[in-house]
């Protein structure tokens, strides 16, 4: 009886892990499709329709959509169901300003605390982004998602040493909201943005925390103006 109970418990753990994996995968897929415009702003997320698309049960979808609602990517309305959160210039402006507050603070702390590993990760992230930006500047925009992933990796590398898990989690959500707007009206700022990235990179390596933060704020606000103009 003891052995059977242990085996049953072990089977339960395996099943629970599988369910968690399915839930995480579904969450990542839906969030990706919202950010990259596959699911249009304001569109209704009908559970009986999207369960086939995402190969997930209704209960998993409901749990996933509630999680996305708590992060602001989905709107859950009682009696009406789930909708992709709408977009607006006012919301984008608020997201950008919040990103300035969080990311600039995290950058200053990170530059002051960063060690040799932090420097190495920053150099690698900037190198990858720089190569992709050169490709984009040349007119090849065939890898937009890779470009934005490298952009994210660079910005994360700069602030990684802030030593605050909560701050990094909040920043990640804000960055995804900001990215969603960029992908909806995707236009590349070209050499201007690339130069801003390089200046942030160099100031960070020089341990010029306030200088790097000033350039970062300018970079985010320039991106905001560029995106607003394209909406």
PDB file of N, CA and C in Angstrom, residues 22-113:
ATOM      1  N   UNK A  22       1.995  22.838 -20.319  1.00  0.00           N
ATOM      2  CA  UNK A  22       0.988  23.206 -21.309  1.00  0.00           C
ATOM      3  C   UNK A  22       0.498  24.626 -21.066  1.00  0.00           C
ATOM      4  N   UNK A  23       0.244  24.955 -19.797  1.00  0.00           N
ATOM      5  CA  UNK A  23      -0.224  26.289 -19.453  1.00  0.00           C
ATOM      6  C   UNK A  23       0.784  27.355 -19.812  1.00  0.00           C
ATOM      7  N   UNK A  24       2.054  27.115 -19.520  1.00  0.00           N
ATOM      8  CA  UNK A  24       3.113  28.082 -19.836  1.00  0.00           C
ATOM      9  C   UNK A  24       3.258  28.264 -21.335  1.00  0.00           C
ATOM     10  N   UNK A  25       3.181  27.157 -22.065  1.00  0.00           N
ATOM     11  CA  UNK A  25       3.294  27.217 -23.523  1.00  0.00           C
ATOM     12  C   UNK A  25       2.138  28.003 -24.130  1.00  0.00           C
ATOM     13  N   UNK A  26       0.935  27.758 -23.627  1.00  0.00           N
ATOM     14  CA  UNK A  26      -0.246  28.468 -24.121  1.00  0.00           C
ATOM     15  C   UNK A  26      -0.138  29.959 -23.824  1.00  0.00           C
ATOM     16  N   UNK A  27       0.319  30.273 -22.626  1.00  0.00           N
ATOM     17  CA  UNK A  27       0.507  31.664 -22.225  1.00  0.00           C
ATOM     18  C   UNK A  27       1.498  32.366 -23.159  1.00  0.00           C
ATOM     19  N   UNK A  28       2.631  31.740 -23.418  1.00  0.00           N
ATOM     20  CA  UNK A  28       3.648  32.341 -24.275  1.00  0.00           C
ATOM     21  C   UNK A  28       3.129  32.546 -25.697  1.00  0.00           C
ATOM     22  N   UNK A  29       2.378  31.573 -26.216  1.00  0.00           N
ATOM     23  CA  UNK A  29       1.873  31.669 -27.585  1.00  0.00           C
ATOM     24  C   UNK A  29       0.859  32.795 -27.729  1.00  0.00           C
ATOM     25  N   UNK A  30      -0.089  32.875 -26.787  1.00  0.00           N
ATOM     26  CA  UNK A  30      -1.120  33.913 -26.878  1.00  0.00           C
ATOM     27  C   UNK A  30      -0.506  35.294 -26.669  1.00  0.00           C
ATOM     28  N   UNK A  31       0.386  35.409 -25.692  1.00  0.00           N
ATOM     29  CA  UNK A  31       1.036  36.695 -25.446  1.00  0.00           C
ATOM     30  C   UNK A  31       1.832  37.131 -26.673  1.00  0.00           C
ATOM     31  N   UNK A  32       2.542  36.202 -27.295  1.00  0.00           N
ATOM     32  CA  UNK A  32       3.298  36.505 -28.512  1.00  0.00           C
ATOM     33  C   UNK A  32       2.363  37.029 -29.594  1.00  0.00           C
ATOM     34  N   UNK A  33       1.228  36.364 -29.778  1.00  0.00           N
ATOM     35  CA  UNK A  33       0.307  36.746 -30.848  1.00  0.00           C
ATOM     36  C   UNK A  33      -0.355  38.092 -30.578  1.00  0.00           C
ATOM     37  N   UNK A  34      -0.514  38.441 -29.305  1.00  0.00           N
ATOM     38  CA  UNK A  34      -1.037  39.767 -28.969  1.00  0.00           C
ATOM     39  C   UNK A  34       0.016  40.835 -29.258  1.00  0.00           C
ATOM     40  N   UNK A  35       1.240  40.595 -28.806  1.00  0.00           N
ATOM     41  CA  UNK A  35       2.324  41.568 -28.991  1.00  0.00           C
ATOM     42  C   UNK A  35       2.633  41.797 -30.464  1.00  0.00           C
ATOM     43  N   UNK A  36       2.645  40.716 -31.243  1.00  0.00           N
ATOM     44  CA  UNK A  36       3.035  40.836 -32.648  1.00  0.00           C
ATOM     45  C   UNK A  36       1.838  40.991 -33.594  1.00  0.00           C
ATOM     46  N   UNK A  37       0.650  41.283 -33.022  1.00  0.00           N
ATOM     47  CA  UNK A  37      -0.489  41.674 -33.840  1.00  0.00           C
ATOM     48  C   UNK A  37      -1.266  40.562 -34.502  1.00  0.00           C
ATOM     49  N   UNK A  38      -0.942  39.298 -34.190  1.00  0.00           N
ATOM     50  CA  UNK A  38      -1.714  38.191 -34.752  1.00  0.00           C
ATOM     51  C   UNK A  38      -3.136  38.205 -34.198  1.00  0.00           C
ATOM     52  N   UNK A  39      -3.267  38.663 -32.962  1.00  0.00           N
ATOM     53  CA  UNK A  39      -4.580  38.861 -32.348  1.00  0.00           C
ATOM     54  C   UNK A  39      -4.786  40.372 -32.252  1.00  0.00           C
ATOM     55  N   UNK A  40      -5.715  40.880 -33.016  1.00  0.00           N
ATOM     56  CA  UNK A  40      -5.883  42.321 -33.172  1.00  0.00           C
ATOM     57  C   UNK A  40      -6.418  42.986 -31.908  1.00  0.00           C
ATOM     58  N   UNK A  41      -5.994  44.209 -31.639  1.00  0.00           N
ATOM     59  CA  UNK A  41      -6.507  44.953 -30.489  1.00  0.00           C
ATOM     60  C   UNK A  41      -8.031  45.038 -30.524  1.00  0.00           C
ATOM     61  N   UNK A  42      -8.668  44.752 -29.385  1.00  0.00           N
ATOM     62  CA  UNK A  42     -10.121  44.826 -29.294  1.00  0.00           C
ATOM     63  C   UNK A  42     -10.856  43.578 -29.727  1.00  0.00           C
ATOM     64  N   UNK A  43     -10.148  42.620 -30.335  1.00  0.00           N
ATOM     65  CA  UNK A  43     -10.819  41.418 -30.824  1.00  0.00           C
ATOM     66  C   UNK A  43     -11.244  40.510 -29.669  1.00  0.00           C
ATOM     67  N   UNK A  44     -12.363  39.807 -29.847  1.00  0.00           N
ATOM     68  CA  UNK A  44     -12.868  38.913 -28.818  1.00  0.00           C
ATOM     69  C   UNK A  44     -12.152  37.573 -28.887  1.00  0.00           C
ATOM     70  N   UNK A  45     -11.800  37.054 -27.729  1.00  0.00           N
ATOM     71  CA  UNK A  45     -11.108  35.769 -27.646  1.00  0.00           C
ATOM     72  C   UNK A  45     -12.118  34.707 -27.228  1.00  0.00           C
ATOM     73  N   UNK A  46     -12.765  34.111 -28.228  1.00  0.00           N
ATOM     74  CA  UNK A  46     -13.788  33.106 -27.959  1.00  0.00           C
ATOM     75  C   UNK A  46     -13.117  31.773 -27.624  1.00  0.00           C
ATOM     76  N   UNK A  47     -13.392  31.257 -26.436  1.00  0.00           N
ATOM     77  CA  UNK A  47     -12.705  30.058 -25.966  1.00  0.00           C
ATOM     78  C   UNK A  47     -12.929  28.867 -26.881  1.00  0.00           C
ATOM     79  N   UNK A  48     -14.150  28.705 -27.376  1.00  0.00           N
ATOM     80  CA  UNK A  48     -14.439  27.536 -28.217  1.00  0.00           C
ATOM     81  C   UNK A  48     -13.766  27.635 -29.582  1.00  0.00           C
ATOM     82  N   UNK A  49     -13.331  28.846 -29.954  1.00  0.00           N
ATOM     83  CA  UNK A  49     -12.641  29.040 -31.232  1.00  0.00           C
ATOM     84  C   UNK A  49     -11.129  28.900 -31.056  1.00  0.00           C
ATOM     85  N   UNK A  50     -10.577  29.566 -30.066  1.00  0.00           N
ATOM     86  CA  UNK A  50      -9.122  29.575 -29.921  1.00  0.00           C
ATOM     87  C   UNK A  50      -8.575  28.292 -29.279  1.00  0.00           C
ATOM     88  N   UNK A  51      -9.435  27.447 -28.717  1.00  0.00           N
ATOM     89  CA  UNK A  51      -8.926  26.202 -28.130  1.00  0.00           C
ATOM     90  C   UNK A  51      -8.317  25.299 -29.196  1.00  0.00           C
ATOM     91  N   UNK A  52      -8.831  25.382 -30.426  1.00  0.00           N
ATOM     92  CA  UNK A  52      -8.259  24.605 -31.530  1.00  0.00           C
ATOM     93  C   UNK A  52      -6.942  25.212 -31.983  1.00  0.00           C
ATOM     94  N   UNK A  53      -6.920  26.527 -32.094  1.00  0.00           N
ATOM     95  CA  UNK A  53      -5.719  27.226 -32.552  1.00  0.00           C
ATOM     96  C   UNK A  53      -4.542  26.984 -31.615  1.00  0.00           C
ATOM     97  N   UNK A  54      -4.809  26.999 -30.304  1.00  0.00           N
ATOM     98  CA  UNK A  54      -3.728  26.871 -29.335  1.00  0.00           C
ATOM     99  C   UNK A  54      -3.635  25.487 -28.700  1.00  0.00           C
ATOM    100  N   UNK A  55      -4.477  24.579 -29.175  1.00  0.00           N
ATOM    101  CA  UNK A  55      -4.439  23.185 -28.722  1.00  0.00           C
ATOM    102  C   UNK A  55      -4.422  23.090 -27.194  1.00  0.00           C
ATOM    103  N   UNK A  56      -5.369  23.765 -26.584  1.00  0.00           N
ATOM    104  CA  UNK A  56      -5.450  23.798 -25.124  1.00  0.00           C
ATOM    105  C   UNK A  56      -6.901  23.654 -24.693  1.00  0.00           C
ATOM    106  N   UNK A  57      -7.101  23.170 -23.483  1.00  0.00           N
ATOM    107  CA  UNK A  57      -8.448  23.000 -22.952  1.00  0.00           C
ATOM    108  C   UNK A  57      -9.041  24.361 -22.584  1.00  0.00           C
ATOM    109  N   UNK A  58     -10.343  24.397 -22.433  1.00  0.00           N
ATOM    110  CA  UNK A  58     -11.025  25.635 -22.072  1.00  0.00           C
ATOM    111  C   UNK A  58     -10.546  26.123 -20.708  1.00  0.00           C
ATOM    112  N   UNK A  59     -10.353  25.195 -19.771  1.00  0.00           N
ATOM    113  CA  UNK A  59      -9.904  25.594 -18.434  1.00  0.00           C
ATOM    114  C   UNK A  59      -8.499  26.206 -18.478  1.00  0.00           C
ATOM    115  N   UNK A  60      -7.615  25.627 -19.301  1.00  0.00           N
ATOM    116  CA  UNK A  60      -6.259  26.182 -19.458  1.00  0.00           C
ATOM    117  C   UNK A  60      -6.315  27.557 -20.100  1.00  0.00           C
ATOM    118  N   UNK A  61      -7.162  27.711 -21.110  1.00  0.00           N
ATOM    119  CA  UNK A  61      -7.305  29.003 -21.781  1.00  0.00           C
ATOM    120  C   UNK A  61      -7.856  30.059 -20.830  1.00  0.00           C
ATOM    121  N   UNK A  62      -8.845  29.673 -20.042  1.00  0.00           N
ATOM    122  CA  UNK A  62      -9.432  30.640 -19.109  1.00  0.00           C
ATOM    123  C   UNK A  62      -8.399  31.102 -18.087  1.00  0.00           C
ATOM    124  N   UNK A  63      -7.622  30.164 -17.587  1.00  0.00           N
ATOM    125  CA  UNK A  63      -6.569  30.494 -16.625  1.00  0.00           C
ATOM    126  C   UNK A  63      -5.512  31.402 -17.271  1.00  0.00           C
ATOM    127  N   UNK A  64      -5.142  31.068 -18.502  1.00  0.00           N
ATOM    128  CA  UNK A  64      -4.141  31.848 -19.228  1.00  0.00           C
ATOM    129  C   UNK A  64      -4.627  33.270 -19.498  1.00  0.00           C
ATOM    130  N   UNK A  65      -5.871  33.403 -19.941  1.00  0.00           N
ATOM    131  CA  UNK A  65      -6.411  34.723 -20.270  1.00  0.00           C
ATOM    132  C   UNK A  65      -6.586  35.581 -19.022  1.00  0.00           C
ATOM    133  N   UNK A  66      -6.919  34.960 -17.911  1.00  0.00           N
ATOM    134  CA  UNK A  66      -6.997  35.708 -16.655  1.00  0.00           C
ATOM    135  C   UNK A  66      -5.623  36.217 -16.243  1.00  0.00           C
ATOM    136  N   UNK A  67      -4.602  35.399 -16.479  1.00  0.00           N
ATOM    137  CA  UNK A  67      -3.226  35.825 -16.183  1.00  0.00           C
ATOM    138  C   UNK A  67      -2.832  36.998 -17.064  1.00  0.00           C
ATOM    139  N   UNK A  68      -3.157  36.918 -18.344  1.00  0.00           N
ATOM    140  CA  UNK A  68      -2.836  38.011 -19.267  1.00  0.00           C
ATOM    141  C   UNK A  68      -3.649  39.265 -18.934  1.00  0.00           C
ATOM    142  N   UNK A  69      -4.852  39.063 -18.404  1.00  0.00           N
ATOM    143  CA  UNK A  69      -5.669  40.204 -17.984  1.00  0.00           C
ATOM    144  C   UNK A  69      -5.022  40.919 -16.802  1.00  0.00           C
ATOM    145  N   UNK A  70      -4.434  40.147 -15.890  1.00  0.00           N
ATOM    146  CA  UNK A  70      -3.770  40.752 -14.734  1.00  0.00           C
ATOM    147  C   UNK A  70      -2.541  41.557 -15.152  1.00  0.00           C
ATOM    148  N   UNK A  71      -1.971  41.234 -16.329  1.00  0.00           N
ATOM    149  CA  UNK A  71      -0.796  41.944 -16.835  1.00  0.00           C
ATOM    150  C   UNK A  71      -1.173  43.081 -17.782  1.00  0.00           C
ATOM    151  N   UNK A  72      -2.471  43.158 -18.148  1.00  0.00           N
ATOM    152  CA  UNK A  72      -2.926  44.266 -18.987  1.00  0.00           C
ATOM    153  C   UNK A  72      -2.978  43.985 -20.474  1.00  0.00           C
ATOM    154  N   UNK A  73      -2.748  42.749 -20.893  1.00  0.00           N
ATOM    155  CA  UNK A  73      -2.774  42.422 -22.322  1.00  0.00           C
ATOM    156  C   UNK A  73      -4.157  41.965 -22.779  1.00  0.00           C
ATOM    157  N   UNK A  74      -4.980  41.565 -21.832  1.00  0.00           N
ATOM    158  CA  UNK A  74      -6.331  41.082 -22.109  1.00  0.00           C
ATOM    159  C   UNK A  74      -7.305  41.789 -21.175  1.00  0.00           C
ATOM    160  N   UNK A  75      -8.512  42.037 -21.672  1.00  0.00           N
ATOM    161  CA  UNK A  75      -9.573  42.614 -20.853  1.00  0.00           C
ATOM    162  C   UNK A  75     -10.607  41.530 -20.585  1.00  0.00           C
ATOM    163  N   UNK A  76     -10.886  41.268 -19.307  1.00  0.00           N
ATOM    164  CA  UNK A  76     -11.886  40.267 -18.922  1.00  0.00           C
ATOM    165  C   UNK A  76     -13.145  40.995 -18.476  1.00  0.00           C
ATOM    166  N   UNK A  77     -14.228  40.821 -19.223  1.00  0.00           N
ATOM    167  CA  UNK A  77     -15.489  41.488 -18.901  1.00  0.00           C
ATOM    168  C   UNK A  77     -16.522  40.462 -18.462  1.00  0.00           C
ATOM    169  N   UNK A  78     -17.104  40.712 -17.313  1.00  0.00           N
ATOM    170  CA  UNK A  78     -18.104  39.787 -16.791  1.00  0.00           C
ATOM    171  C   UNK A  78     -19.278  39.695 -17.748  1.00  0.00           C
ATOM    172  N   UNK A  79     -19.710  38.490 -17.998  1.00  0.00           N
ATOM    173  CA  UNK A  79     -20.833  38.172 -18.889  1.00  0.00           C
ATOM    174  C   UNK A  79     -20.509  38.344 -20.372  1.00  0.00           C
ATOM    175  N   UNK A  80     -19.379  38.974 -20.692  1.00  0.00           N
ATOM    176  CA  UNK A  80     -19.046  39.203 -22.100  1.00  0.00           C
ATOM    177  C   UNK A  80     -17.839  38.392 -22.561  1.00  0.00           C
ATOM    178  N   UNK A  81     -16.983  38.014 -21.655  1.00  0.00           N
ATOM    179  CA  UNK A  81     -15.831  37.198 -22.022  1.00  0.00           C
ATOM    180  C   UNK A  81     -14.523  37.973 -22.061  1.00  0.00           C
ATOM    181  N   UNK A  82     -13.596  37.480 -22.897  1.00  0.00           N
ATOM    182  CA  UNK A  82     -12.252  38.040 -22.954  1.00  0.00           C
ATOM    183  C   UNK A  82     -12.020  38.774 -24.277  1.00  0.00           C
ATOM    184  N   UNK A  83     -11.286  39.895 -24.179  1.00  0.00           N
ATOM    185  CA  UNK A  83     -10.960  40.692 -25.362  1.00  0.00           C
ATOM    186  C   UNK A  83      -9.481  41.099 -25.299  1.00  0.00           C
ATOM    187  N   UNK A  84      -8.846  41.193 -26.464  1.00  0.00           N
ATOM    188  CA  UNK A  84      -7.493  41.740 -26.522  1.00  0.00           C
ATOM    189  C   UNK A  84      -7.583  43.213 -26.145  1.00  0.00           C
ATOM    190  N   UNK A  85      -6.720  43.662 -25.253  1.00  0.00           N
ATOM    191  CA  UNK A  85      -6.747  45.050 -24.812  1.00  0.00           C
ATOM    192  C   UNK A  85      -6.552  46.000 -25.995  1.00  0.00           C
ATOM    193  N   UNK A  86      -7.365  47.043 -26.026  1.00  0.00           N
ATOM    194  CA  UNK A  86      -7.264  48.028 -27.099  1.00  0.00           C
ATOM    195  C   UNK A  86      -6.004  48.879 -26.922  1.00  0.00           C
ATOM    196  N   UNK A  87      -5.646  49.591 -27.962  1.00  0.00           N
ATOM    197  CA  UNK A  87      -4.467  50.458 -27.909  1.00  0.00           C
ATOM    198  C   UNK A  87      -4.904  51.911 -28.051  1.00  0.00           C
ATOM    199  N   UNK A  88      -4.072  52.816 -27.545  1.00  0.00           N
ATOM    200  CA  UNK A  88      -4.342  54.245 -27.682  1.00  0.00           C
ATOM    201  C   UNK A  88      -3.044  55.015 -27.511  1.00  0.00           C
ATOM    202  N   UNK A  89      -3.012  56.215 -28.032  1.00  0.00           N
ATOM    203  CA  UNK A  89      -1.823  57.056 -27.894  1.00  0.00           C
ATOM    204  C   UNK A  89      -1.578  57.409 -26.428  1.00  0.00           C
ATOM    205  N   UNK A  90      -2.670  57.589 -25.677  1.00  0.00           N
ATOM    206  CA  UNK A  90      -2.547  57.930 -24.262  1.00  0.00           C
ATOM    207  C   UNK A  90      -1.912  56.788 -23.481  1.00  0.00           C
ATOM    208  N   UNK A  91      -2.325  55.570 -23.775  1.00  0.00           N
ATOM    209  CA  UNK A  91      -1.769  54.410 -23.081  1.00  0.00           C
ATOM    210  C   UNK A  91      -0.300  54.229 -23.422  1.00  0.00           C
ATOM    211  N   UNK A  92       0.042  54.374 -24.696  1.00  0.00           N
ATOM    212  CA  UNK A  92       1.440  54.246 -25.126  1.00  0.00           C
ATOM    213  C   UNK A  92       2.315  55.274 -24.408  1.00  0.00           C
ATOM    214  N   UNK A  93       1.834  56.505 -24.325  1.00  0.00           N
ATOM    215  CA  UNK A  93       2.604  57.561 -23.658  1.00  0.00           C
ATOM    216  C   UNK A  93       2.841  57.216 -22.189  1.00  0.00           C
ATOM    217  N   UNK A  94       1.807  56.697 -21.536  1.00  0.00           N
ATOM    218  CA  UNK A  94       1.950  56.320 -20.128  1.00  0.00           C
ATOM    219  C   UNK A  94       2.947  55.175 -19.964  1.00  0.00           C
ATOM    220  N   UNK A  95       2.852  54.181 -20.828  1.00  0.00           N
ATOM    221  CA  UNK A  95       3.769  53.033 -20.777  1.00  0.00           C
ATOM    222  C   UNK A  95       5.214  53.495 -20.964  1.00  0.00           C
ATOM    223  N   UNK A  96       5.431  54.380 -21.935  1.00  0.00           N
ATOM    224  CA  UNK A  96       6.785  54.868 -22.211  1.00  0.00           C
ATOM    225  C   UNK A  96       7.353  55.636 -21.026  1.00  0.00           C
ATOM    226  N   UNK A  97       6.541  56.489 -20.412  1.00  0.00           N
ATOM    227  CA  UNK A  97       7.011  57.276 -19.275  1.00  0.00           C
ATOM    228  C   UNK A  97       7.313  56.381 -18.063  1.00  0.00           C
ATOM    229  N   UNK A  98       6.492  55.362 -17.856  1.00  0.00           N
ATOM    230  CA  UNK A  98       6.759  54.409 -16.772  1.00  0.00           C
ATOM    231  C   UNK A  98       8.039  53.634 -17.049  1.00  0.00           C
ATOM    232  N   UNK A  99       8.253  53.318 -18.324  1.00  0.00           N
ATOM    233  CA  UNK A  99       9.477  52.613 -18.688  1.00  0.00           C
ATOM    234  C   UNK A  99      10.698  53.476 -18.400  1.00  0.00           C
ATOM    235  N   UNK A 100      10.605  54.768 -18.664  1.00  0.00           N
ATOM    236  CA  UNK A 100      11.708  55.687 -18.353  1.00  0.00           C
ATOM    237  C   UNK A 100      12.024  55.637 -16.862  1.00  0.00           C
ATOM    238  N   UNK A 101      10.995  55.731 -16.035  1.00  0.00           N
ATOM    239  CA  UNK A 101      11.195  55.726 -14.589  1.00  0.00           C
ATOM    240  C   UNK A 101      11.882  54.449 -14.109  1.00  0.00           C
ATOM    241  N   UNK A 102      11.348  53.312 -14.535  1.00  0.00           N
ATOM    242  CA  UNK A 102      11.878  52.035 -14.068  1.00  0.00           C
ATOM    243  C   UNK A 102      13.239  51.705 -14.663  1.00  0.00           C
ATOM    244  N   UNK A 103      13.349  51.848 -15.979  1.00  0.00           N
ATOM    245  CA  UNK A 103      14.563  51.394 -16.658  1.00  0.00           C
ATOM    246  C   UNK A 103      15.760  52.296 -16.351  1.00  0.00           C
ATOM    247  N   UNK A 104      15.523  53.585 -16.253  1.00  0.00           N
ATOM    248  CA  UNK A 104      16.640  54.484 -15.932  1.00  0.00           C
ATOM    249  C   UNK A 104      17.139  54.257 -14.508  1.00  0.00           C
ATOM    250  N   UNK A 105      16.213  54.018 -13.584  1.00  0.00           N
ATOM    251  CA  UNK A 105      16.621  53.708 -12.211  1.00  0.00           C
ATOM    252  C   UNK A 105      17.402  52.400 -12.176  1.00  0.00           C
ATOM    253  N   UNK A 106      16.888  51.383 -12.874  1.00  0.00           N
ATOM    254  CA  UNK A 106      17.563  50.078 -12.899  1.00  0.00           C
ATOM    255  C   UNK A 106      18.936  50.183 -13.547  1.00  0.00           C
ATOM    256  N   UNK A 107      19.040  51.004 -14.598  1.00  0.00           N
ATOM    257  CA  UNK A 107      20.324  51.179 -15.280  1.00  0.00           C
ATOM    258  C   UNK A 107      21.374  51.773 -14.343  1.00  0.00           C
ATOM    259  N   UNK A 108      21.006  52.824 -13.633  1.00  0.00           N
ATOM    260  CA  UNK A 108      21.969  53.463 -12.729  1.00  0.00           C
ATOM    261  C   UNK A 108      22.507  52.474 -11.698  1.00  0.00           C
ATOM    262  N   UNK A 109      21.604  51.711 -11.084  1.00  0.00           N
ATOM    263  CA  UNK A 109      22.007  50.725 -10.077  1.00  0.00           C
ATOM    264  C   UNK A 109      22.855  49.640 -10.703  1.00  0.00           C
ATOM    265  N   UNK A 110      22.486  49.210 -11.906  1.00  0.00           N
ATOM    266  CA  UNK A 110      23.191  48.133 -12.588  1.00  0.00           C
ATOM    267  C   UNK A 110      24.611  48.545 -12.967  1.00  0.00           C
ATOM    268  N   UNK A 111      24.755  49.758 -13.491  1.00  0.00           N
ATOM    269  CA  UNK A 111      26.076  50.253 -13.880  1.00  0.00           C
ATOM    270  C   UNK A 111      26.990  50.351 -12.661  1.00  0.00           C
ATOM    271  N   UNK A 112      26.423  50.751 -11.542  1.00  0.00           N
ATOM    272  CA  UNK A 112      27.219  50.877 -10.317  1.00  0.00           C
ATOM    273  C   UNK A 112      27.615  49.515  -9.742  1.00  0.00           C
ATOM    274  N   UNK A 113      26.751  48.505  -9.934  1.00  0.00           N
ATOM    275  CA  UNK A 113      26.987  47.186  -9.326  1.00  0.00           C
ATOM    276  C   UNK A 113      27.598  46.160 -10.278  1.00  0.00           C
TER     277      UNK A 113
END
